[in-house]
Amino acid sequence: MSDRKPLVGIVLVSHSGPVADSVAALAGGLAGGLAGGLAGGLAGGLAGGLAGGATAPVSAAGGTRDGGLGTSSELITAAARRVDRGAGVALLVDLGSAVLTVKALIADGGELPDGARLVDAPFVEGAVAAVVTASAGADIAAVEKAAQEAYGYRKV
Amino acid sequence: MLDAAFFRRWLAAAAAAVDREADRLTELDSPIGDADHGSNLRRGFTAVVATLESTLENTLEKEPPDTPGAVLSLAGRQLISTVGGASGPLYGTLLRRTGRALGDAPRVARGDLADALRAGADAVAQLGGAAPGDKTMLDALVPAVDALPSSFAAAAEAAVQGALATVPLQARKGRASYLGERSIGHQDPGAASSALLFETLAETAETERAERAERTEAAEGAEGTEGVAGRGGHE
C-alpha cells in the first residue's frame, strides 16, 4: 500500500478551450517547477512540502465539444472523472454558462464524482493556488480555501 | 389530466416553435447578448426531440420515459448537455426540477404542473441568483406559473406580457448586465423563449382538448343522433 494519500483533482472550466488548456498548463507548470518560488508564494506555506512530490491531476474542460466558445457538460464530467483519485475534485470556472453548468451538475447530483465542488475563485490565480495546494497533499477544504484566498492578492 | 404523451407533444411543439423563432431569439440576443440564444436553444430542443423519439424506437435498450416527470427530467438533462450556453443549465434545471417535483405520477393535473413549475422556477432563480425584475427568463416564467392555475391560455398570455415588460428594464444578471443602462429598451431573449414555452404549452392543451371533443362527438355520433344535439354544449 502506498504511503501517499490520494491527491485532490482540479478541473478548469472555461468558455474557451485554449484558455482552459493554457491555464491548466500554467498551473501544472508552476506547481511542478516552481513550487518553492512564485507558486509557493501564491499558495502560502501549504506548498512547502511539495519538493519532489507528484503534481496534482489537472484537467481542462474548455469550450464546446465542436471547439466553439461555450460550455459542455460532457467535457466537464469527463474531465472530473479523469482527475478523480477519491480525494475530491475542485472545479474552477470562468463565467456565465461555465458557472451555471457546473452549479446545475452539482445541484442535480449523480454526474460528477462524489466530493466534487465548485470553488469560488479567480480563474487563473485560483487555479495556480489550487494545483499547488493539491500537489502538496492538502485535502479538498484546504484546496478550496487556498483558491478562494487568491481573490485577496491585490496587484496594486 | 396530462400524461407522458402530452409532455412529449408539448416538447415537440416547443422545439418546432424554437426552430421557427430561432432567428428572432438570436436577433433579440444581438444588442444585449452574444447573439447565440436562438441557435443554442434550437440545438438543445432538437436534441430533446431526437432523444425522446429514440426512446420510443429503441425500447430494448432503455425503457422509454412513461411518466410526465420522467419525460421532463430526460429533456432537462439533454438541454444541460447540448445547449452550450447559459440557457442550457437554466432551462435544463427548470425542466429537471419540474420533472422531479411531479414524481412518479402517470398523469398529473394542471394544478400539479403549476406547483411543479414553481419549484422549477425557484431552482432557476437560485441557480442564476436572479429575481423577477432583473430582466431575465424569470420575468416571463414567474407570471406564467402564477397564472397557470387559472388556465393554460392565461399562463401563455402572462408569459408573453411578462416578456414584453422586460423591454424597459435594466439587466441585472448575465452578460447583458455588463451593458448597464444600455440594456434598457431591448426585450430579454430568455424571457422571449420562456414565453414560447408557455405558448406551445397552451397550444398543446388546446389541441388535445379539441381532439377529445372530436372523439366524444364521434362516439356519440356512433351511438345515434342524440349526440348531434349535444355538440352545441362545448365551449
Short mmCIF file of C-alpha atoms in Angstrom, two decimals:
data_model
loop_
_atom_site.label_atom_id
_atom_site.label_comp_id
_atom_site.label_asym_id
_atom_site.label_seq_id
_atom_site.Cartn_x
_atom_site.Cartn_y
_atom_site.Cartn_z
CA MET A 1 0.00 0.00 0.00
CA SER A 2 1.26 3.45 -0.92
CA ASP A 3 2.11 5.81 1.90
CA ARG A 4 0.81 8.69 -0.19
CA LYS A 5 -2.79 9.59 0.21
CA PRO A 6 -4.67 10.40 -2.99
CA LEU A 7 -4.45 13.95 -4.29
CA VAL A 8 -7.38 16.27 -4.90
CA GLY A 9 -8.14 16.65 -8.61
CA ILE A 10 -8.59 20.02 -10.29
CA VAL A 11 -10.88 20.75 -13.24
CA LEU A 12 -10.65 24.07 -15.09
CA VAL A 13 -13.81 25.07 -16.91
CA SER A 14 -13.66 27.98 -19.34
CA HIS A 15 -15.76 29.26 -22.23
CA SER A 16 -12.70 28.76 -24.36
CA GLY A 17 -10.78 25.54 -24.95
CA PRO A 18 -7.42 27.30 -25.38
CA VAL A 19 -7.95 29.32 -22.17
CA ALA A 20 -8.72 26.20 -20.12
CA ASP A 21 -5.80 24.28 -21.65
CA SER A 22 -3.36 27.13 -21.14
CA VAL A 23 -4.38 27.80 -17.55
CA ALA A 24 -4.07 24.07 -16.81
CA ALA A 25 -0.58 24.09 -18.32
CA LEU A 26 0.33 27.24 -16.41
CA ALA A 27 -0.91 25.93 -13.06
CA GLY A 28 0.63 22.49 -13.60
CA GLY A 29 3.91 24.05 -14.69
CA LEU A 30 4.10 26.36 -11.72
CA ALA A 31 3.16 23.60 -9.30
CA GLY A 32 5.68 21.19 -10.78
CA GLY A 33 8.58 23.51 -11.49
CA LEU A 34 8.42 26.50 -9.23
CA ALA A 35 6.89 25.12 -6.10
CA GLY A 36 9.18 26.97 -3.75
CA GLY A 37 9.09 30.26 -5.62
CA LEU A 38 6.26 32.09 -7.34
CA ALA A 39 3.59 29.44 -6.91
CA GLY A 40 4.62 28.79 -3.35
CA GLY A 41 4.11 32.44 -2.63
CA LEU A 42 0.60 32.30 -4.05
CA ALA A 43 -0.45 29.27 -2.12
CA GLY A 44 1.20 30.25 1.13
CA GLY A 45 3.01 27.74 3.27
CA LEU A 46 0.97 24.80 2.04
CA ALA A 47 3.28 24.26 -0.90
CA GLY A 48 6.27 23.90 1.39
CA GLY A 49 6.32 20.15 1.39
CA LEU A 50 5.97 19.85 -2.33
CA ALA A 51 9.56 19.44 -3.47
CA GLY A 52 9.94 16.17 -5.34
CA GLY A 53 6.28 15.23 -4.94
CA ALA A 54 3.74 14.48 -7.63
CA THR A 55 1.73 17.25 -9.24
CA ALA A 56 -2.00 17.04 -8.58
CA PRO A 57 -4.07 15.83 -11.54
CA VAL A 58 -5.39 18.77 -13.55
CA SER A 59 -7.81 18.59 -16.43
CA ALA A 60 -9.15 21.29 -18.73
CA ALA A 61 -12.78 21.43 -19.91
CA GLY A 62 -12.97 24.45 -22.18
CA GLY A 63 -15.40 25.39 -24.90
CA THR A 64 -17.97 23.24 -26.60
CA ARG A 65 -17.43 19.76 -27.98
CA ASP A 66 -17.06 21.12 -31.50
CA GLY A 67 -14.35 23.52 -30.39
CA GLY A 68 -16.50 26.65 -30.19
CA LEU A 69 -16.94 29.13 -27.35
CA GLY A 70 -19.31 27.88 -24.66
CA THR A 71 -19.61 25.11 -22.12
CA SER A 72 -20.00 21.36 -22.47
CA SER A 73 -21.31 19.35 -19.55
CA GLU A 74 -19.87 16.22 -21.16
CA LEU A 75 -16.37 17.68 -21.29
CA ILE A 76 -16.77 18.75 -17.65
CA THR A 77 -17.95 15.37 -16.34
CA ALA A 78 -15.28 13.55 -18.38
CA ALA A 79 -12.57 15.87 -17.02
CA ALA A 80 -13.80 15.38 -13.45
CA ARG A 81 -13.70 11.59 -13.84
CA ARG A 82 -10.17 11.79 -15.26
CA VAL A 83 -8.80 13.61 -12.23
CA ASP A 84 -10.83 11.87 -9.53
CA ARG A 85 -8.48 9.92 -7.22
CA GLY A 86 -11.02 9.62 -4.41
CA ALA A 87 -9.90 12.74 -2.53
CA GLY A 88 -12.45 15.06 -4.13
CA VAL A 89 -12.44 17.23 -7.23
CA ALA A 90 -12.28 21.04 -7.18
CA LEU A 91 -13.86 22.74 -10.19
CA LEU A 92 -12.80 26.28 -11.08
CA VAL A 93 -14.83 28.19 -13.64
CA ASP A 94 -14.60 31.44 -15.56
CA LEU A 95 -18.04 32.96 -16.16
CA GLY A 96 -21.61 32.69 -17.40
CA SER A 97 -22.54 29.25 -18.65
CA ALA A 98 -19.38 27.74 -17.17
CA VAL A 99 -20.59 28.78 -13.71
CA LEU A 100 -24.21 27.77 -14.35
CA THR A 101 -23.39 24.42 -15.92
CA VAL A 102 -21.18 23.31 -13.02
CA LYS A 103 -23.73 24.56 -10.49
CA ALA A 104 -26.50 22.67 -12.28
CA LEU A 105 -24.43 19.48 -12.42
CA ILE A 106 -23.64 19.69 -8.71
CA ALA A 107 -27.20 20.60 -7.70
CA ASP A 108 -28.68 17.63 -9.50
CA GLY A 109 -26.08 15.12 -8.40
CA GLY A 110 -25.05 11.83 -9.90
CA GLU A 111 -22.99 13.12 -12.81
CA LEU A 112 -19.88 14.43 -11.08
CA PRO A 113 -17.72 12.28 -8.77
CA ASP A 114 -18.57 12.26 -5.06
CA GLY A 115 -16.89 15.14 -3.30
CA ALA A 116 -16.81 17.38 -6.37
CA ARG A 117 -17.24 21.03 -5.53
CA LEU A 118 -17.42 24.34 -7.32
CA VAL A 119 -14.69 26.57 -5.94
CA ASP A 120 -15.36 30.30 -5.90
CA ALA A 121 -12.05 31.76 -7.05
CA PRO A 122 -10.43 33.92 -9.73
CA PHE A 123 -9.76 31.58 -12.64
CA VAL A 124 -6.02 31.92 -13.26
CA GLU A 125 -4.76 32.80 -9.80
CA GLY A 126 -7.18 30.38 -8.16
CA ALA A 127 -6.09 27.57 -10.49
CA VAL A 128 -2.44 28.07 -9.60
CA ALA A 129 -3.21 28.18 -5.88
CA ALA A 130 -5.45 25.11 -6.11
CA VAL A 131 -2.98 22.99 -8.09
CA VAL A 132 -0.03 23.94 -5.90
CA THR A 133 -2.01 23.27 -2.73
CA ALA A 134 -3.45 19.98 -4.00
CA SER A 135 0.03 18.87 -5.12
CA ALA A 136 1.21 19.38 -1.56
CA GLY A 137 -1.29 16.74 -0.47
CA ALA A 138 -3.81 19.12 1.09
CA ASP A 139 -7.42 17.99 1.43
CA ILE A 140 -10.22 19.50 -0.63
CA ALA A 141 -11.21 22.03 2.02
CA ALA A 142 -7.66 23.41 2.10
CA VAL A 143 -7.50 23.44 -1.71
CA GLU A 144 -10.77 25.36 -1.82
CA LYS A 145 -9.57 27.85 0.80
CA ALA A 146 -6.27 28.47 -1.00
CA ALA A 147 -8.08 29.10 -4.28
CA GLN A 148 -10.59 31.43 -2.63
CA GLU A 149 -7.81 33.36 -0.95
CA ALA A 150 -6.42 34.18 -4.38
CA TYR A 151 -9.16 36.83 -4.55
CA GLY A 152 -7.17 38.68 -1.90
CA TYR A 153 -3.87 39.04 -3.76
CA ARG A 154 -4.02 42.68 -4.73
CA LYS A 155 -1.86 43.83 -7.61
CA VAL A 156 -1.56 47.49 -6.73
CA MET B 1 -55.23 15.13 -16.73
CA LEU B 2 -51.88 15.27 -18.53
CA ASP B 3 -49.92 12.10 -19.32
CA ALA B 4 -46.42 11.41 -20.65
CA ALA B 5 -47.66 11.64 -24.25
CA PHE B 6 -48.94 15.16 -23.58
CA PHE B 7 -45.49 16.25 -22.37
CA ARG B 8 -43.76 14.65 -25.37
CA ARG B 9 -46.15 16.53 -27.59
CA TRP B 10 -45.53 19.80 -25.75
CA LEU B 11 -41.75 19.46 -26.06
CA ALA B 12 -42.05 18.65 -29.77
CA ALA B 13 -44.22 21.75 -30.22
CA ALA B 14 -41.73 23.82 -28.22
CA ALA B 15 -38.88 22.52 -30.37
CA ALA B 16 -40.80 23.45 -33.53
CA ALA B 17 -41.50 26.94 -32.16
CA VAL B 18 -37.88 27.45 -31.13
CA ASP B 19 -36.79 26.34 -34.60
CA ARG B 20 -39.28 28.73 -36.23
CA GLU B 21 -38.35 31.64 -33.95
CA ALA B 22 -34.61 30.98 -33.64
CA ASP B 23 -33.66 33.95 -35.82
CA ARG B 24 -35.87 36.29 -33.78
CA LEU B 25 -34.39 35.00 -30.50
CA THR B 26 -30.87 35.48 -31.83
CA GLU B 27 -31.77 38.98 -33.02
CA LEU B 28 -33.02 39.84 -29.53
CA ASP B 29 -29.74 38.47 -28.19
CA SER B 30 -27.62 40.59 -30.54
CA PRO B 31 -27.76 44.05 -28.93
CA ILE B 32 -27.52 42.84 -25.31
CA GLY B 33 -26.03 39.34 -25.53
CA ASP B 34 -23.74 37.27 -27.70
CA ALA B 35 -26.22 36.53 -30.50
CA ASP B 36 -26.46 32.80 -29.92
CA HIS B 37 -29.70 32.29 -27.97
CA GLY B 38 -31.74 31.08 -30.94
CA SER B 39 -29.10 28.74 -32.31
CA ASN B 40 -28.23 27.39 -28.85
CA LEU B 41 -31.85 26.64 -27.94
CA ARG B 42 -32.50 25.17 -31.38
CA ARG B 43 -29.61 22.75 -30.91
CA GLY B 44 -30.87 21.86 -27.42
CA PHE B 45 -34.52 21.30 -28.29
CA THR B 46 -33.64 19.41 -31.47
CA ALA B 47 -31.62 17.05 -29.27
CA VAL B 48 -34.50 16.77 -26.78
CA VAL B 49 -36.91 15.68 -29.51
CA ALA B 50 -34.37 13.26 -31.01
CA THR B 51 -33.75 11.68 -27.60
CA LEU B 52 -37.42 11.35 -26.78
CA GLU B 53 -38.09 9.78 -30.18
CA SER B 54 -35.18 7.39 -29.86
CA THR B 55 -36.50 6.13 -26.52
CA LEU B 56 -39.73 5.19 -28.28
CA GLU B 57 -37.97 3.38 -31.14
CA ASN B 58 -35.34 1.73 -29.03
CA THR B 59 -37.34 0.08 -26.30
CA LEU B 60 -34.98 -2.89 -25.99
CA GLU B 61 -32.06 -0.77 -24.86
CA LYS B 62 -33.80 1.51 -22.42
CA GLU B 63 -37.29 1.98 -21.12
CA PRO B 64 -39.00 4.99 -22.65
CA PRO B 65 -39.93 7.55 -20.01
CA ASP B 66 -43.57 6.76 -19.26
CA THR B 67 -44.44 9.47 -16.74
CA PRO B 68 -44.60 13.26 -17.15
CA GLY B 69 -41.82 13.59 -14.57
CA ALA B 70 -39.53 11.22 -16.44
CA VAL B 71 -40.14 12.93 -19.78
CA LEU B 72 -39.30 16.37 -18.36
CA SER B 73 -36.25 15.09 -16.46
CA LEU B 74 -34.82 13.46 -19.57
CA ALA B 75 -35.47 16.61 -21.60
CA GLY B 76 -33.80 18.78 -18.96
CA ARG B 77 -30.76 16.58 -18.84
CA GLN B 78 -30.47 16.75 -22.60
CA LEU B 79 -30.67 20.57 -22.57
CA ILE B 80 -27.90 20.83 -19.99
CA SER B 81 -25.64 18.64 -22.10
CA THR B 82 -26.30 20.04 -25.56
CA VAL B 83 -27.08 23.78 -25.45
CA GLY B 84 -23.55 25.02 -24.70
CA GLY B 85 -24.67 28.41 -23.38
CA ALA B 86 -26.20 29.64 -20.13
CA SER B 87 -29.70 28.81 -21.34
CA GLY B 88 -28.77 25.09 -21.19
CA PRO B 89 -28.30 24.77 -17.45
CA LEU B 90 -31.12 27.27 -16.84
CA TYR B 91 -33.79 25.58 -18.98
CA GLY B 92 -32.35 22.18 -18.09
CA THR B 93 -32.73 22.92 -14.40
CA LEU B 94 -36.26 24.24 -14.97
CA LEU B 95 -37.37 21.01 -16.66
CA ARG B 96 -35.48 18.64 -14.38
CA ARG B 97 -36.75 20.23 -11.18
CA THR B 98 -40.25 20.41 -12.56
CA GLY B 99 -39.97 16.75 -13.54
CA ARG B 100 -38.66 15.79 -10.14
CA ALA B 101 -41.49 17.68 -8.43
CA LEU B 102 -44.04 15.75 -10.49
CA GLY B 103 -42.60 12.49 -9.14
CA ASP B 104 -43.79 9.14 -10.50
CA ALA B 105 -47.40 10.08 -11.17
CA PRO B 106 -48.52 8.64 -14.54
CA ARG B 107 -50.95 11.54 -15.02
CA VAL B 108 -50.93 15.00 -13.50
CA ALA B 109 -53.47 17.79 -13.24
CA ARG B 110 -52.82 21.37 -14.39
CA GLY B 111 -52.59 22.43 -10.75
CA ASP B 112 -49.87 19.81 -10.10
CA LEU B 113 -47.96 21.13 -13.08
CA ALA B 114 -48.26 24.69 -11.77
CA ASP B 115 -46.85 23.63 -8.40
CA ALA B 116 -44.03 21.68 -10.06
CA LEU B 117 -43.15 24.53 -12.42
CA ARG B 118 -42.97 26.83 -9.41
CA ALA B 119 -40.37 24.51 -7.89
CA GLY B 120 -38.56 24.58 -11.25
CA ALA B 121 -38.68 28.39 -11.43
CA ASP B 122 -37.40 28.63 -7.85
CA ALA B 123 -34.46 26.40 -8.81
CA VAL B 124 -33.73 28.62 -11.82
CA ALA B 125 -33.80 31.71 -9.59
CA GLN B 126 -31.41 30.05 -7.18
CA LEU B 127 -29.06 28.82 -9.90
CA GLY B 128 -28.77 32.22 -11.54
CA GLY B 129 -29.07 34.26 -8.36
CA ALA B 130 -31.81 36.24 -10.10
CA ALA B 131 -35.23 37.55 -9.13
CA PRO B 132 -38.18 38.89 -11.13
CA GLY B 133 -37.36 42.39 -12.37
CA ASP B 134 -33.74 41.54 -13.21
CA LYS B 135 -34.61 41.27 -16.94
CA THR B 136 -34.27 37.50 -17.21
CA MET B 137 -36.38 34.49 -18.17
CA LEU B 138 -37.93 34.70 -14.70
CA ASP B 139 -39.86 37.80 -15.79
CA ALA B 140 -41.91 35.59 -18.13
CA LEU B 141 -41.72 32.39 -16.12
CA VAL B 142 -42.98 33.61 -12.76
CA PRO B 143 -46.12 35.41 -14.01
CA ALA B 144 -46.90 32.39 -16.20
CA VAL B 145 -46.63 30.00 -13.27
CA ASP B 146 -48.80 32.36 -11.20
CA ALA B 147 -51.49 32.32 -13.90
CA LEU B 148 -51.36 28.61 -14.71
CA PRO B 149 -53.88 27.58 -12.02
CA SER B 150 -56.47 29.70 -13.91
CA SER B 151 -55.86 28.26 -17.37
CA PHE B 152 -53.18 27.34 -19.92
CA ALA B 153 -54.22 30.31 -22.04
CA ALA B 154 -53.85 32.71 -19.09
CA ALA B 155 -50.36 31.35 -18.41
CA ALA B 156 -49.34 31.85 -22.05
CA GLU B 157 -50.71 35.40 -22.06
CA ALA B 158 -48.94 36.21 -18.77
CA ALA B 159 -45.65 34.88 -20.17
CA VAL B 160 -45.93 36.96 -23.34
CA GLN B 161 -46.83 40.10 -21.36
CA GLY B 162 -44.01 39.37 -18.90
CA ALA B 163 -41.51 39.07 -21.76
CA LEU B 164 -42.69 42.36 -23.31
CA ALA B 165 -42.43 44.01 -19.90
CA THR B 166 -38.68 43.32 -19.84
CA VAL B 167 -38.09 45.95 -22.55
CA PRO B 168 -37.81 48.97 -20.20
CA LEU B 169 -35.89 47.04 -17.54
CA GLN B 170 -32.16 47.32 -16.91
CA ALA B 171 -30.44 43.93 -16.87
CA ARG B 172 -29.02 42.91 -13.52
CA LYS B 173 -27.93 39.37 -14.39
CA GLY B 174 -25.97 37.66 -17.12
CA ARG B 175 -23.92 39.13 -19.91
CA ALA B 176 -26.48 41.88 -20.58
CA SER B 177 -25.84 43.30 -17.11
CA TYR B 178 -22.35 44.40 -18.27
CA LEU B 179 -24.15 46.90 -20.51
CA GLY B 180 -25.80 48.69 -17.59
CA GLU B 181 -28.29 51.30 -18.79
CA ARG B 182 -27.64 50.37 -22.42
CA SER B 183 -29.59 47.16 -21.79
CA ILE B 184 -32.75 49.27 -21.43
CA GLY B 185 -35.05 49.27 -24.48
CA HIS B 186 -34.45 45.65 -25.52
CA GLN B 187 -36.58 42.61 -24.80
CA ASP B 188 -34.78 39.91 -22.85
CA PRO B 189 -34.21 36.90 -25.14
CA GLY B 190 -34.60 34.40 -22.28
CA ALA B 191 -37.96 35.89 -21.35
CA ALA B 192 -38.97 35.70 -25.03
CA SER B 193 -38.06 32.00 -25.25
CA SER B 194 -39.85 31.29 -21.96
CA ALA B 195 -42.96 32.84 -23.47
CA LEU B 196 -42.63 30.43 -26.42
CA LEU B 197 -42.58 27.54 -23.97
CA PHE B 198 -45.87 28.62 -22.40
CA GLU B 199 -47.50 29.49 -25.72
CA THR B 200 -46.76 26.00 -27.00
CA LEU B 201 -48.00 24.52 -23.71
CA ALA B 202 -51.33 26.28 -24.25
CA GLU B 203 -51.45 25.21 -27.90
CA THR B 204 -50.79 21.60 -26.96
CA ALA B 205 -53.52 21.68 -24.32
CA GLU B 206 -55.95 23.21 -26.83
CA THR B 207 -55.09 20.61 -29.49
CA GLU B 208 -55.71 17.78 -27.02
CA ARG B 209 -58.97 19.36 -25.89
CA ALA B 210 -60.17 19.66 -29.47
CA GLU B 211 -59.19 16.06 -30.21
CA ARG B 212 -61.01 14.85 -27.12
CA ALA B 213 -64.11 16.75 -28.14
CA GLU B 214 -63.91 15.24 -31.62
CA ARG B 215 -63.58 11.73 -30.22
CA THR B 216 -66.53 12.33 -27.93
CA GLU B 217 -68.61 13.56 -30.83
CA ALA B 218 -67.59 10.59 -32.94
CA ALA B 219 -68.54 8.22 -30.13
CA GLU B 220 -71.82 9.99 -29.60
CA GLY B 221 -72.44 10.03 -33.34
CA ALA B 222 -71.88 6.29 -33.48
CA GLU B 223 -74.46 5.79 -30.78
CA GLY B 224 -77.15 7.62 -32.68
CA THR B 225 -78.43 11.09 -33.43
CA GLU B 226 -78.67 12.30 -29.81
CA GLY B 227 -75.01 13.30 -29.84
CA VAL B 228 -75.59 15.88 -32.57
CA ALA B 229 -77.79 17.97 -30.33
CA GLY B 230 -75.16 17.79 -27.62
CA ARG B 231 -72.44 19.36 -29.75
CA GLY B 232 -73.53 22.92 -29.08
CA GLY B 233 -72.76 22.36 -25.42
CA HIS B 234 -68.98 22.51 -25.98
CA GLU B 235 -67.41 25.84 -25.22
#
